[in-house]
PDB file of C-alpha atoms in Angstrom:
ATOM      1  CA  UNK A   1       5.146  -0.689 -19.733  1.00  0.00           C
ATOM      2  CA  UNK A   2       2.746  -1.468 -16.970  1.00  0.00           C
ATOM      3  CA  UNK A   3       2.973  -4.194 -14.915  1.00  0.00           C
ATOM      4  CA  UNK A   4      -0.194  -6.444 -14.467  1.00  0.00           C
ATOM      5  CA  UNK A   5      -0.706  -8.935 -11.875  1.00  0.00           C
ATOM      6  CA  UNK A   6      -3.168 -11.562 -11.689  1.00  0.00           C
ATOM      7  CA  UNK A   7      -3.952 -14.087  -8.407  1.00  0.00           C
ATOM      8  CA  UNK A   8      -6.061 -17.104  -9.591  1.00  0.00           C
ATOM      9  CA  UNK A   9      -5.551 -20.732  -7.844  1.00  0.00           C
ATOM     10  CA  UNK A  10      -6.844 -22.003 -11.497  1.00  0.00           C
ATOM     11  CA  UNK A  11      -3.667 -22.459 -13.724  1.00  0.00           C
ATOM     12  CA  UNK A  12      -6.018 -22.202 -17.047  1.00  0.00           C
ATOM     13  CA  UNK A  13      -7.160 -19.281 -16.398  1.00  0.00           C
ATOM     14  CA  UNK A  14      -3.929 -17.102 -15.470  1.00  0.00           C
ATOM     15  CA  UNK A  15      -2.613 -18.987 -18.683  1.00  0.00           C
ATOM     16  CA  UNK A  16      -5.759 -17.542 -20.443  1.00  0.00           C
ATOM     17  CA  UNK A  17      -4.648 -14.180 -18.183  1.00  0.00           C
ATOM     18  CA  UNK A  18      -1.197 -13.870 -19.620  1.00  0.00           C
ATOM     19  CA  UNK A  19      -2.040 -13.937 -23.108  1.00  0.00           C
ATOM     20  CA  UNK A  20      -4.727 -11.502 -23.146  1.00  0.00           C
ATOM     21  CA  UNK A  21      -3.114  -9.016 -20.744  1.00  0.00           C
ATOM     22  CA  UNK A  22       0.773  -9.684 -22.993  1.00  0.00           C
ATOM     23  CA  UNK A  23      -1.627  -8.983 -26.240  1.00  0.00           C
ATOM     24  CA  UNK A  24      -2.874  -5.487 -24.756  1.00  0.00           C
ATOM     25  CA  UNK A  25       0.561  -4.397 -24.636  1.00  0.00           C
ATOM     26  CA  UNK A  26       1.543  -5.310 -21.070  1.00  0.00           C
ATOM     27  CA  UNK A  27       3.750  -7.563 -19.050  1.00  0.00           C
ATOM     28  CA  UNK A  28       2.259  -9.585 -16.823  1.00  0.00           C
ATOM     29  CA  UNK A  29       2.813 -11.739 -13.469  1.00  0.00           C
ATOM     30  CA  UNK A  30       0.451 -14.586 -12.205  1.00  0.00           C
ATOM     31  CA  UNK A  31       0.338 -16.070  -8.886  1.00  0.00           C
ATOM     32  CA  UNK A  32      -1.641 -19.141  -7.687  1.00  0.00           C
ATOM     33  CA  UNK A  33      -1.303 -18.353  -4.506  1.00  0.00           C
ATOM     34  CA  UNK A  34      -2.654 -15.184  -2.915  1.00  0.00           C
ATOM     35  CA  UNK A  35      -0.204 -15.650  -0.489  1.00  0.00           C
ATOM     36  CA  UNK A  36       2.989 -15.266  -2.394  1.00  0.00           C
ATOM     37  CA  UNK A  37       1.234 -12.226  -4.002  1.00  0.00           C
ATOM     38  CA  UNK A  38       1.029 -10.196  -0.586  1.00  0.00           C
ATOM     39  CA  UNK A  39       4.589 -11.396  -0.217  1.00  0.00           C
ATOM     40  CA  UNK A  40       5.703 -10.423  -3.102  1.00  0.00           C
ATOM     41  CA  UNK A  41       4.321  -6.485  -2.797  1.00  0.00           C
ATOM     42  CA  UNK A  42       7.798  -6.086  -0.827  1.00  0.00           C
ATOM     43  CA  UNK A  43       9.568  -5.666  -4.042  1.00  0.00           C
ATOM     44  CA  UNK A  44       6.750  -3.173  -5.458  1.00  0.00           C
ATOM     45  CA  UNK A  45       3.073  -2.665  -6.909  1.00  0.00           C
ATOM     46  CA  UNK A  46       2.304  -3.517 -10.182  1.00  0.00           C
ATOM     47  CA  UNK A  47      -0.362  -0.880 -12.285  1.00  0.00           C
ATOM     48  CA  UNK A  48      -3.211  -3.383 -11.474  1.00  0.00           C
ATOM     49  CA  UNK A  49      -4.350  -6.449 -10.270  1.00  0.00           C
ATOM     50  CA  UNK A  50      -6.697  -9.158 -11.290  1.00  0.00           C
ATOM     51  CA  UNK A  51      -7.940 -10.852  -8.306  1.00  0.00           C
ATOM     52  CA  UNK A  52     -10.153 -14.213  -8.512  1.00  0.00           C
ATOM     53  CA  UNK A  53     -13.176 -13.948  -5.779  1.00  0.00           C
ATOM     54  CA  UNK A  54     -12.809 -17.772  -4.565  1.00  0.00           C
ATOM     55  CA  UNK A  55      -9.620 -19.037  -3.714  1.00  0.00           C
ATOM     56  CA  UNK A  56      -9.297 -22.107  -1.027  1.00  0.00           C
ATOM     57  CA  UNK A  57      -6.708 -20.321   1.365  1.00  0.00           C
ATOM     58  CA  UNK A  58      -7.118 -16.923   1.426  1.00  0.00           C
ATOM     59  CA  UNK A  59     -10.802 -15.894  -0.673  1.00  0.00           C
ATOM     60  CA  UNK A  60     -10.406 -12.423  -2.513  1.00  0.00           C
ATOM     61  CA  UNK A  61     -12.406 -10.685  -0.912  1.00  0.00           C
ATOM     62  CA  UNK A  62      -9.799 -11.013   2.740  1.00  0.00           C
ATOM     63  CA  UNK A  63      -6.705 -10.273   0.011  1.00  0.00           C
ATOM     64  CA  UNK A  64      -9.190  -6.894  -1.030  1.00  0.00           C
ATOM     65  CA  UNK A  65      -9.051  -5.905   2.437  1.00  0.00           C
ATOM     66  CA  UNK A  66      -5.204  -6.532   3.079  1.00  0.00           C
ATOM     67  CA  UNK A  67      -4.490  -4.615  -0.600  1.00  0.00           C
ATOM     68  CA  UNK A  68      -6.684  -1.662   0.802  1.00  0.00           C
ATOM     69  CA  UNK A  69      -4.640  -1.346   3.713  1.00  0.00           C
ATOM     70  CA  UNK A  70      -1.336  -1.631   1.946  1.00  0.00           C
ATOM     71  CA  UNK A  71      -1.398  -0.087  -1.277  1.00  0.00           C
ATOM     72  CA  UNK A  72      -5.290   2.028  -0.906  1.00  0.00           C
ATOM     73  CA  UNK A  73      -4.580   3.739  -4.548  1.00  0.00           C
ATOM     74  CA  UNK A  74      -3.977   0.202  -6.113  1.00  0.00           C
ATOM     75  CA  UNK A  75      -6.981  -0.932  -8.723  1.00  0.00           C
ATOM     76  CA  UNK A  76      -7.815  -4.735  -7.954  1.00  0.00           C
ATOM     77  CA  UNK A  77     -10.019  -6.270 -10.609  1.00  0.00           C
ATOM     78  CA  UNK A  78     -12.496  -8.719  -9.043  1.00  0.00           C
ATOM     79  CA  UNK A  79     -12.930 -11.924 -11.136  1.00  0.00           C
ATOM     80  CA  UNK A  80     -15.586 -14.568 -10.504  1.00  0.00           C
ATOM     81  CA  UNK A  81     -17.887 -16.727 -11.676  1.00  0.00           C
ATOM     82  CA  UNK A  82     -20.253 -15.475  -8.977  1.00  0.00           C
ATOM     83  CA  UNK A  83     -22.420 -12.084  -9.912  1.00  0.00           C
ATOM     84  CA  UNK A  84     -24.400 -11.723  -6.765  1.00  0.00           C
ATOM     85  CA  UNK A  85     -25.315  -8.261  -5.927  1.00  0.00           C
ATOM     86  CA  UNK A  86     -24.419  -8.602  -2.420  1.00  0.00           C
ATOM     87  CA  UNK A  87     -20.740 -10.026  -3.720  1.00  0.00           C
ATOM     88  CA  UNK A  88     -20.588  -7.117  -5.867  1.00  0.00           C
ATOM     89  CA  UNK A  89     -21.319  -4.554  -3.743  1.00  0.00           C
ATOM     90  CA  UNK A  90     -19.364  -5.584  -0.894  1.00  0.00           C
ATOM     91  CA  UNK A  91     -16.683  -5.636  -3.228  1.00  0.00           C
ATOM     92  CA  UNK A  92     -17.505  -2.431  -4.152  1.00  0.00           C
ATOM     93  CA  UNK A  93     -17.141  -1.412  -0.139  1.00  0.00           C
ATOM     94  CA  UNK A  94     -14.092  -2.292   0.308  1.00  0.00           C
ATOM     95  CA  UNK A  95     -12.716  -0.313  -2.892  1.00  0.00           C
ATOM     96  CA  UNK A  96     -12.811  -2.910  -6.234  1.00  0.00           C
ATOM     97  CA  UNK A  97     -11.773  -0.689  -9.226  1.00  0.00           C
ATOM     98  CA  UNK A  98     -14.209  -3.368 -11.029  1.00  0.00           C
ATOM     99  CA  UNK A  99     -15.698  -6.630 -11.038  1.00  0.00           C
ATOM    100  CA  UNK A 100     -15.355  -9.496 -14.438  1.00  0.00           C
ATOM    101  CA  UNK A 101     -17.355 -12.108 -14.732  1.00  0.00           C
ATOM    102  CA  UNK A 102     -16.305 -15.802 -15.713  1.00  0.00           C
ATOM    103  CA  UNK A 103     -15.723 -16.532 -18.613  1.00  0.00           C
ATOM    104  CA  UNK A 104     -13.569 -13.722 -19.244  1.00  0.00           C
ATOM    105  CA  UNK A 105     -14.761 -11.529 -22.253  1.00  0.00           C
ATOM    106  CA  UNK A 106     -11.603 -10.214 -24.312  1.00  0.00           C
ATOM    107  CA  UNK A 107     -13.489  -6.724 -24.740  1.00  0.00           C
ATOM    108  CA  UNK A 108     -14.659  -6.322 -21.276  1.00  0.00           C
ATOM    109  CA  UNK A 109     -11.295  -7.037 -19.866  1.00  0.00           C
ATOM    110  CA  UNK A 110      -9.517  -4.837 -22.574  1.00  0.00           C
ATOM    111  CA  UNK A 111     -11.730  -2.078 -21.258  1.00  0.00           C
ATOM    112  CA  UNK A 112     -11.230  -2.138 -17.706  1.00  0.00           C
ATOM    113  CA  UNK A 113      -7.658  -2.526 -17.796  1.00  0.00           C
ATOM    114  CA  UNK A 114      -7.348   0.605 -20.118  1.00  0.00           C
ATOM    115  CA  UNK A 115      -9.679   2.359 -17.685  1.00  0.00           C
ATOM    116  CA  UNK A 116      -7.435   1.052 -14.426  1.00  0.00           C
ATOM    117  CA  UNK A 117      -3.713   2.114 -15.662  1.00  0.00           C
ATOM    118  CA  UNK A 118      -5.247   5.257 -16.925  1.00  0.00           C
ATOM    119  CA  UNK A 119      -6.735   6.092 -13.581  1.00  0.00           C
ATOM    120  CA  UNK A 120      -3.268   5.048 -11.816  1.00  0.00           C
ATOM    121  CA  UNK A 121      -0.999   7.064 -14.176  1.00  0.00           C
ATOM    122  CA  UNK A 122      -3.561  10.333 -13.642  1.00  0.00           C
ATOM    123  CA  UNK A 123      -3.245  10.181  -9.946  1.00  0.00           C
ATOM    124  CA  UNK A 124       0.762   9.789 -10.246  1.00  0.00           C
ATOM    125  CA  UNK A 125       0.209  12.682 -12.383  1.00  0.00           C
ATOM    126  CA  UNK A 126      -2.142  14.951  -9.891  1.00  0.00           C
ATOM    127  CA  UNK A 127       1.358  14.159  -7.116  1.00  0.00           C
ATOM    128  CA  UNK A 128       3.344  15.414 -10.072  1.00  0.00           C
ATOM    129  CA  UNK A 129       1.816  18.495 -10.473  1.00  0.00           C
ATOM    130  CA  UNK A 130       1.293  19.510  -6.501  1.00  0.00           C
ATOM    131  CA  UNK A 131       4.602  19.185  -6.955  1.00  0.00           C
ATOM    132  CA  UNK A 132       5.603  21.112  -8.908  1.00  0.00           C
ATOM    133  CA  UNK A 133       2.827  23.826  -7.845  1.00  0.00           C
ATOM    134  CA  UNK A 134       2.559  26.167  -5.100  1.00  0.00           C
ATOM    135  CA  UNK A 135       5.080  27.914  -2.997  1.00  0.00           C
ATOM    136  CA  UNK A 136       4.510  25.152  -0.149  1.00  0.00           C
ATOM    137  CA  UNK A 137       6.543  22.123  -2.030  1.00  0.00           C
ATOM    138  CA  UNK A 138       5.773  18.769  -1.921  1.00  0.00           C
ATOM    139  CA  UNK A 139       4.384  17.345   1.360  1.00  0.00           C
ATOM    140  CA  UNK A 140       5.714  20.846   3.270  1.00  0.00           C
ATOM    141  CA  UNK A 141       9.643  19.966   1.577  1.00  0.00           C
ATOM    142  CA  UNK A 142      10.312  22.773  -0.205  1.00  0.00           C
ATOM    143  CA  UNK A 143      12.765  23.021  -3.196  1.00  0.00           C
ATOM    144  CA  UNK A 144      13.634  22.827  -6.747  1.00  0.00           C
ATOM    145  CA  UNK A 145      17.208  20.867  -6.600  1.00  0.00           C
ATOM    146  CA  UNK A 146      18.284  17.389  -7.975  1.00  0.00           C
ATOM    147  CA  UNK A 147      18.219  16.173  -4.379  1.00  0.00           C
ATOM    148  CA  UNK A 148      15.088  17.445  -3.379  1.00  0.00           C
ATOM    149  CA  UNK A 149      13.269  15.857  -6.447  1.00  0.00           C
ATOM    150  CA  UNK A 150      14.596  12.478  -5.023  1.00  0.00           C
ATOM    151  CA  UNK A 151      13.694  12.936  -2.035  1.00  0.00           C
ATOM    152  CA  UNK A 152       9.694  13.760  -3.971  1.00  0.00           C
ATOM    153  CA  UNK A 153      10.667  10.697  -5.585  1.00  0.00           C
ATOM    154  CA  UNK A 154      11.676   8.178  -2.761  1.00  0.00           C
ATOM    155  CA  UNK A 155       8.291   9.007  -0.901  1.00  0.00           C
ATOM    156  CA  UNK A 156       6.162   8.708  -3.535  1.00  0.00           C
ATOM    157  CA  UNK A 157       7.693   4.863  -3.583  1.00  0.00           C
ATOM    158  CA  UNK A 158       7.462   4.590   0.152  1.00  0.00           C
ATOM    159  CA  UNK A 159       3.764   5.476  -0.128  1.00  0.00           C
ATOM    160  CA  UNK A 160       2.473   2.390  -0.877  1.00  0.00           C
ATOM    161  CA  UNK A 161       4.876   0.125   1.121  1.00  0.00           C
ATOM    162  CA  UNK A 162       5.446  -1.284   4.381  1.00  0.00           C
ATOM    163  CA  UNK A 163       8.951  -1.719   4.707  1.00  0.00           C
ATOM    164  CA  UNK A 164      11.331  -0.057   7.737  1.00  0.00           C
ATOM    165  CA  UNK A 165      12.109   3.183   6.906  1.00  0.00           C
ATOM    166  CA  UNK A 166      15.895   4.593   7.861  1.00  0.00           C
ATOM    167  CA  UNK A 167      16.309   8.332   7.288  1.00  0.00           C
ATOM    168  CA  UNK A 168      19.793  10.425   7.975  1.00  0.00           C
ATOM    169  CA  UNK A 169      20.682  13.570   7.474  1.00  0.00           C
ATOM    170  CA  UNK A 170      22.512  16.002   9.553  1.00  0.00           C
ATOM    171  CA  UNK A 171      20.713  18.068  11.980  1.00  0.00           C
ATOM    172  CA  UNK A 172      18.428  20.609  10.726  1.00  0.00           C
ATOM    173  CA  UNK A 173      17.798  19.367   7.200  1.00  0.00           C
ATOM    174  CA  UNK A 174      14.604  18.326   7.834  1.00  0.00           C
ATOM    175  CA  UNK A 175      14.905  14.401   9.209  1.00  0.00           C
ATOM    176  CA  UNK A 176      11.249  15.037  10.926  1.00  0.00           C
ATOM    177  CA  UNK A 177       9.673  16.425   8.217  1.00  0.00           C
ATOM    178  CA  UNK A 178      10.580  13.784   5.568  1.00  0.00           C
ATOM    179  CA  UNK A 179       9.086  11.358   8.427  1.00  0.00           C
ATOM    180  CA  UNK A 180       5.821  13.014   9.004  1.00  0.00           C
ATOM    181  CA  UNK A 181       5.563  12.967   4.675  1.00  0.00           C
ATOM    182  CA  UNK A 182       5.942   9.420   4.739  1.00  0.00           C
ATOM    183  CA  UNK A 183       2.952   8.893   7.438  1.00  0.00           C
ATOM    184  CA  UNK A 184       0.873  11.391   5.900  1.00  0.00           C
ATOM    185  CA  UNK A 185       1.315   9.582   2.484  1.00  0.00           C
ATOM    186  CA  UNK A 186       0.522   6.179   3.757  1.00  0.00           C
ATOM    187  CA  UNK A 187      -2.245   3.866   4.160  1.00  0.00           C
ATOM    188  CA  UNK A 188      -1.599   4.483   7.907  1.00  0.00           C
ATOM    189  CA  UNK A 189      -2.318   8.386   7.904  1.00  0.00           C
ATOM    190  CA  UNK A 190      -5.473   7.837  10.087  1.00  0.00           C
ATOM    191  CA  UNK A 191      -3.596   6.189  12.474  1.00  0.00           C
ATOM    192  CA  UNK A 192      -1.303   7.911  15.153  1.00  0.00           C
ATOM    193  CA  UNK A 193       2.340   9.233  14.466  1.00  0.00           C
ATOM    194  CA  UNK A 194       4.336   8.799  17.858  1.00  0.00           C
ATOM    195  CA  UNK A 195       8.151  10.249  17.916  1.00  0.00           C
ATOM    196  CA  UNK A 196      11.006   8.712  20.136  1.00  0.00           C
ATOM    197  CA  UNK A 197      13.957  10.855  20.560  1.00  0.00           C
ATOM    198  CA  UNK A 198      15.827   8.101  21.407  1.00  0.00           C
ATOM    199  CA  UNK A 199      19.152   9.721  22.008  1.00  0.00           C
ATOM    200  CA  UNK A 200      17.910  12.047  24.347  1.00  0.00           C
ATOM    201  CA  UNK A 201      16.927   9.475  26.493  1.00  0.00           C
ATOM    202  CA  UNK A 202      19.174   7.288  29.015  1.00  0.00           C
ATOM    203  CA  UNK A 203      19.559   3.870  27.707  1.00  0.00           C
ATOM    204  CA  UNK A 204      18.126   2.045  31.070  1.00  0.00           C
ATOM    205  CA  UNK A 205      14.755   3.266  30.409  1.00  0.00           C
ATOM    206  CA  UNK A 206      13.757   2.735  26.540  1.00  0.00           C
ATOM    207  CA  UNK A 207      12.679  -0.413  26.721  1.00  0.00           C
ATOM    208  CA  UNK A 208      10.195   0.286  29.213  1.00  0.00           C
ATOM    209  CA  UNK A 209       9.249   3.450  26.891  1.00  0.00           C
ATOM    210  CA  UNK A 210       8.904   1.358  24.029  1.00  0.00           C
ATOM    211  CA  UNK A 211       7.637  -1.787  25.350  1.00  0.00           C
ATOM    212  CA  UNK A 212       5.523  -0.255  28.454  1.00  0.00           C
ATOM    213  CA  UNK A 213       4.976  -1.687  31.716  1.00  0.00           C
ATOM    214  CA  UNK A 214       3.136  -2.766  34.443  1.00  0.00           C
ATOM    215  CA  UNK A 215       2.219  -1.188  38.213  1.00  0.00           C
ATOM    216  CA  UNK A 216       5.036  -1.902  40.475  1.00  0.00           C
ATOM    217  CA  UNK A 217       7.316  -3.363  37.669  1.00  0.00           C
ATOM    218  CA  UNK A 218      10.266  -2.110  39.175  1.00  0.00           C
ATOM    219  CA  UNK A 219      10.880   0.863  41.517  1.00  0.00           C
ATOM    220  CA  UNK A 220       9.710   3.975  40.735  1.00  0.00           C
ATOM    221  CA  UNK A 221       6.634   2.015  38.621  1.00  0.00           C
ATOM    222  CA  UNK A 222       3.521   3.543  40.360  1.00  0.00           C
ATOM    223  CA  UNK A 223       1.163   3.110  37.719  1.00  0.00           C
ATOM    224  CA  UNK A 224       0.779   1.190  34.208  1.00  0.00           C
ATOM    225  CA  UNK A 225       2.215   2.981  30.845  1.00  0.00           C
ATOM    226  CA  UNK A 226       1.494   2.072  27.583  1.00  0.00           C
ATOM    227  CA  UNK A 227       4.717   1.462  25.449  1.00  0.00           C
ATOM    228  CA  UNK A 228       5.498   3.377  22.260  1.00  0.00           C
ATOM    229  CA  UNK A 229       4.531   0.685  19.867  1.00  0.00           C
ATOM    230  CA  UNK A 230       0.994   0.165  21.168  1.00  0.00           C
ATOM    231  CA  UNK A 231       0.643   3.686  21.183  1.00  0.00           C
ATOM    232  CA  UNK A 232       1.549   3.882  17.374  1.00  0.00           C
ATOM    233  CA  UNK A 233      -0.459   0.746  16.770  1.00  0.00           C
ATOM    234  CA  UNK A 234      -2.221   1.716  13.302  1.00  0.00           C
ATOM    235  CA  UNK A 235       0.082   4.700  12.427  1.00  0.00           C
ATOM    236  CA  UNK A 236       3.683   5.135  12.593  1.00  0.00           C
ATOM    237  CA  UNK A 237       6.475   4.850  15.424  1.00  0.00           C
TER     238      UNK A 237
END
């Protein structure tokens, strides 16, 4: 079953939502306010959203953007009653799987939903089979064991999230290279991956490696240094 979302401040029409989407065959969530909807991404993606245009808090257009950065394989349906070719095509920009028009037609909306899961359960399938493919492994982990197959398993879920990631292991099995997966696989893989051996470093002077600081800051502080996290500002720390 495949879990679709919609985000419409109009009550009618995610009423109007829930009974076409629970008469295609799928369960479905509705939020009024776009808001609770980012919020709510913490506890996992659905297969799809429907996402109204105009909204009086956040408009859909900002919640596109935010989606694209979180979740960039996630197909948002745009829904308005606004069919401007500059609305659709800036849409279109900042990566709409599709764009409905108001009133919703029961075909159309049949359709593109079909069309959206489909396209989200082939590219779970493409991971699937590089894999299993190739003497390389998965993301440069190599292996065919229980435990390595969760470990395919727990990135592929970490992909598309944002949370604070914790990973232990003894030394040598591969701590670093799980890590570097995860950034690779993210929405942040343009962005910079910084490492911290934190343990090899005397406690006294972390914060000023994380945090940076200033020219003459304390002794010893000839010159400014950027900290750690604005370093991996955009990537991963």
């Amino acid at each position: 079953m495949s879990l679709i979302v919609g985000v419409d401040d109009d009550p009618v029409v995610l009423a109007l939502l829930a009974r076409l989407v629970e008469e295609f065959g799928h369960p479905f969530t509705g939020y009024s306010s776009p808001e609770d909807f980012l919020d709510g991404l913490r506890d996992g993606l659905p297969e799809a959203v429907i996402l109204d245009l105009q909204m009086p808090t956040l408009s859909g257009m900002e919640v596109l953007e935010r989606l694209r950065e979180r979740a960039p394989d996630l197909p948002v349906i745009m829904l308005t009653s606004q069919t401007g070719v500059e609305t659709v095509v800036e849409a279109m920009r900042l990566g709409a799987f599709d764009f409905l028009s108001k009133p919703i037609d029961r075909t159309a909306l049949g359709t593109t939903l079909r069309n959206a899961v489909e396209q989200r359960r082939l590219r779970r399938r493409i991971r699937d089979l590089e894999r299993a493919g190739g003497r390389a492994g998965y993301q440069g982990i190599v292996g065919t064991s229980a435990s390595i197959r969760a470990v395919w398993e727990a990135l592929d879920r970490l992909a598309d999230s944002e949370v604070t990631v914790l990973i232990r292991g003894e030394s040598g099995t591969g701590k670093e290279l799980v890590a570097r997966a995860v950034h690779r696989m993210s929405s942040r893989a343009g962005g910079p991956f910084e490492e911290l051996n934190c343990g090899a470093m005397p406690e006294s002077l972390q914060e000023s490696e994380l945090f940076g600081h200033e020219r003459g800051a304390f002794t010893g502080a000839s010159a400014r240094r950027r900290g750690r996290f604005e370093l991996a500002h955009g990537g991963t720390l």
